[in-house]
Coordinates of C-alpha atoms and ligand atoms in Angstrom, one line a residue:
M1 CA 0.0 0.0 0.0
A2 CA 1.4 3.4 -1.0
A3 CA 1.0 5.9 1.9
K4 CA -0.9 9.1 1.4
Q5 CA 1.5 11.8 0.3
R6 CA 2.5 14.0 3.2
K7 CA 2.6 17.8 2.9
I8 CA 6.0 19.1 1.6
P9 CA 7.1 22.5 2.8
A10 CA 8.2 25.0 0.2
P11 CA 12.0 24.8 -0.4
A12 CA 14.0 27.9 0.4
A13 CA 15.7 29.2 -2.7
T14 CA 19.0 31.0 -2.4
L15 CA 21.0 32.8 -5.1
E16 CA 23.0 29.6 -5.5
T17 CA 19.9 27.4 -6.0
Q18 CA 17.4 29.8 -7.6
A19 CA 18.0 28.3 -11.1
Y20 CA 17.7 24.8 -9.7
W21 CA 14.2 25.5 -8.3
E22 CA 13.1 27.4 -11.4
A23 CA 14.1 24.2 -13.3
T24 CA 12.0 21.9 -11.0
A25 CA 9.0 24.1 -11.8
K26 CA 9.5 23.1 -15.4
G27 CA 10.0 19.4 -14.6
K28 CA 13.8 19.4 -15.0
L29 CA 16.4 18.2 -12.5
L30 CA 19.7 20.1 -12.7
V31 CA 23.0 19.2 -11.2
R32 CA 26.1 21.3 -11.0
H33 CA 29.0 20.4 -13.3
C34 CA 32.6 21.5 -12.8
T35 CA 34.4 22.3 -16.0
A36 CA 37.8 22.4 -14.2
C37 CA 37.8 18.7 -12.9
G38 CA 34.8 17.3 -14.7
E39 CA 32.9 16.2 -11.6
K40 CA 29.2 16.7 -11.0
H41 CA 27.8 17.4 -7.6
H42 CA 24.5 17.9 -5.7
Y43 CA 23.3 19.8 -3.7
P44 CA 24.2 22.8 -6.0
R45 CA 27.1 24.9 -4.9
S46 CA 29.0 27.6 -6.8
I47 CA 32.3 26.2 -5.7
C48 CA 33.1 22.7 -6.7
P49 CA 33.4 20.4 -3.6
F50 CA 36.0 18.2 -5.3
C51 CA 38.5 20.7 -6.5
F52 CA 37.2 24.1 -5.1
S53 CA 37.1 25.6 -8.5
D54 CA 34.5 28.3 -9.2
K55 CA 34.2 27.0 -12.8
T56 CA 30.8 25.3 -12.3
E57 CA 27.8 25.3 -14.5
W58 CA 24.3 23.9 -14.6
T59 CA 23.6 20.7 -16.5
E60 CA 20.4 18.8 -16.8
A61 CA 20.3 15.4 -15.3
S62 CA 18.4 12.5 -16.9
G63 CA 16.3 12.0 -13.8
K64 CA 17.3 8.3 -13.6
G65 CA 19.2 6.8 -10.7
T66 CA 19.5 3.9 -8.3
L67 CA 18.5 3.6 -4.7
Y68 CA 21.6 3.8 -2.6
S69 CA 20.1 3.5 0.8
F70 CA 16.7 4.2 2.4
S71 CA 14.8 4.3 5.6
V72 CA 11.0 4.0 6.0
M73 CA 9.8 6.6 8.5
R74 CA 6.9 4.6 9.9
R75 CA 6.3 6.6 13.0
A76 CA 5.4 9.8 11.1
A77 CA 1.7 10.6 10.9
E78 CA 2.0 9.9 7.2
P79 CA 4.9 7.4 6.8
Y80 CA 7.4 8.3 4.2
V81 CA 10.8 7.1 2.8
M82 CA 14.0 9.0 3.4
A83 CA 16.6 7.9 0.8
Y84 CA 19.9 8.5 -0.9
V85 CA 19.6 8.1 -4.6
T86 CA 22.7 8.0 -6.8
L87 CA 22.0 9.8 -10.1
A88 CA 23.1 8.3 -13.4
E89 CA 25.3 11.4 -13.7
G90 CA 27.2 10.4 -10.5
P91 CA 26.1 12.6 -7.6
T92 CA 24.1 11.1 -4.7
M93 CA 21.2 13.1 -3.4
M94 CA 19.1 13.0 -0.2
T95 CA 15.5 12.7 -1.2
N96 CA 12.2 10.8 -0.6
I97 CA 10.8 7.8 -2.4
V98 CA 7.1 8.2 -3.3
D99 CA 4.2 6.5 -5.1
C100 CA 5.2 2.9 -4.3
D101 CA 4.9 0.0 -1.9
F102 CA 7.5 0.9 0.7
D103 CA 7.9 -2.7 1.7
A104 CA 9.0 -3.7 -1.8
L105 CA 11.9 -1.2 -2.0
K106 CA 15.4 -2.7 -2.5
V107 CA 18.8 -1.1 -2.4
G108 CA 20.2 -0.9 -5.9
Q109 CA 16.9 -0.8 -7.7
A110 CA 16.3 1.7 -10.5
V111 CA 14.4 4.9 -9.7
K112 CA 13.3 7.9 -11.7
V113 CA 12.6 11.5 -10.6
V114 CA 9.1 12.9 -10.0
F115 CA 8.3 16.4 -9.0
V116 CA 6.1 16.7 -6.0
P117 CA 4.3 19.9 -5.4
S118 CA 5.3 21.8 -2.2
E119 CA 3.1 24.2 -0.2
G120 CA 3.4 27.5 -2.0
G121 CA 6.9 26.9 -3.4
A122 CA 8.8 25.1 -6.2
P123 CA 8.1 21.4 -6.8
V124 CA 10.6 19.1 -4.9
P125 CA 12.4 16.3 -6.8
M126 CA 11.7 12.9 -5.4
F127 CA 12.0 9.4 -6.8
T128 CA 9.8 6.5 -7.6
P129 CA 10.7 3.0 -8.8
G130 CA 11.0 2.8 -12.6
Ligands
ZN201 ZN1 35.9 20.5 -9.7

């Protein structure tokens, strides 16, 4: 049984993440790409966390990934799944897994991004099996 979707608070956009949240509103997931070392990272920062270069730019992610780890929050009023998803592009992001049978989730399974409306803010990227 998929649980009822809990309410998602609006994300706080900063100058560093404004473009990221504008993209989620259009159904796109962006990651930050460093042109100095070639690494991609998430959550978006202007300075590359690998080589500390400021030569970073936005790039659109495919929205595909694999479930790296997860934890079902059963004691919440509306149970939900906290998870780390490793994107096909490389970065791992903290997120929620939605629209699925929580008991059937398995580490390593393929997931894809969905954009869940927040309360009065940009949609939040979450993942579902697929
Ligand atoms: Zn770098």
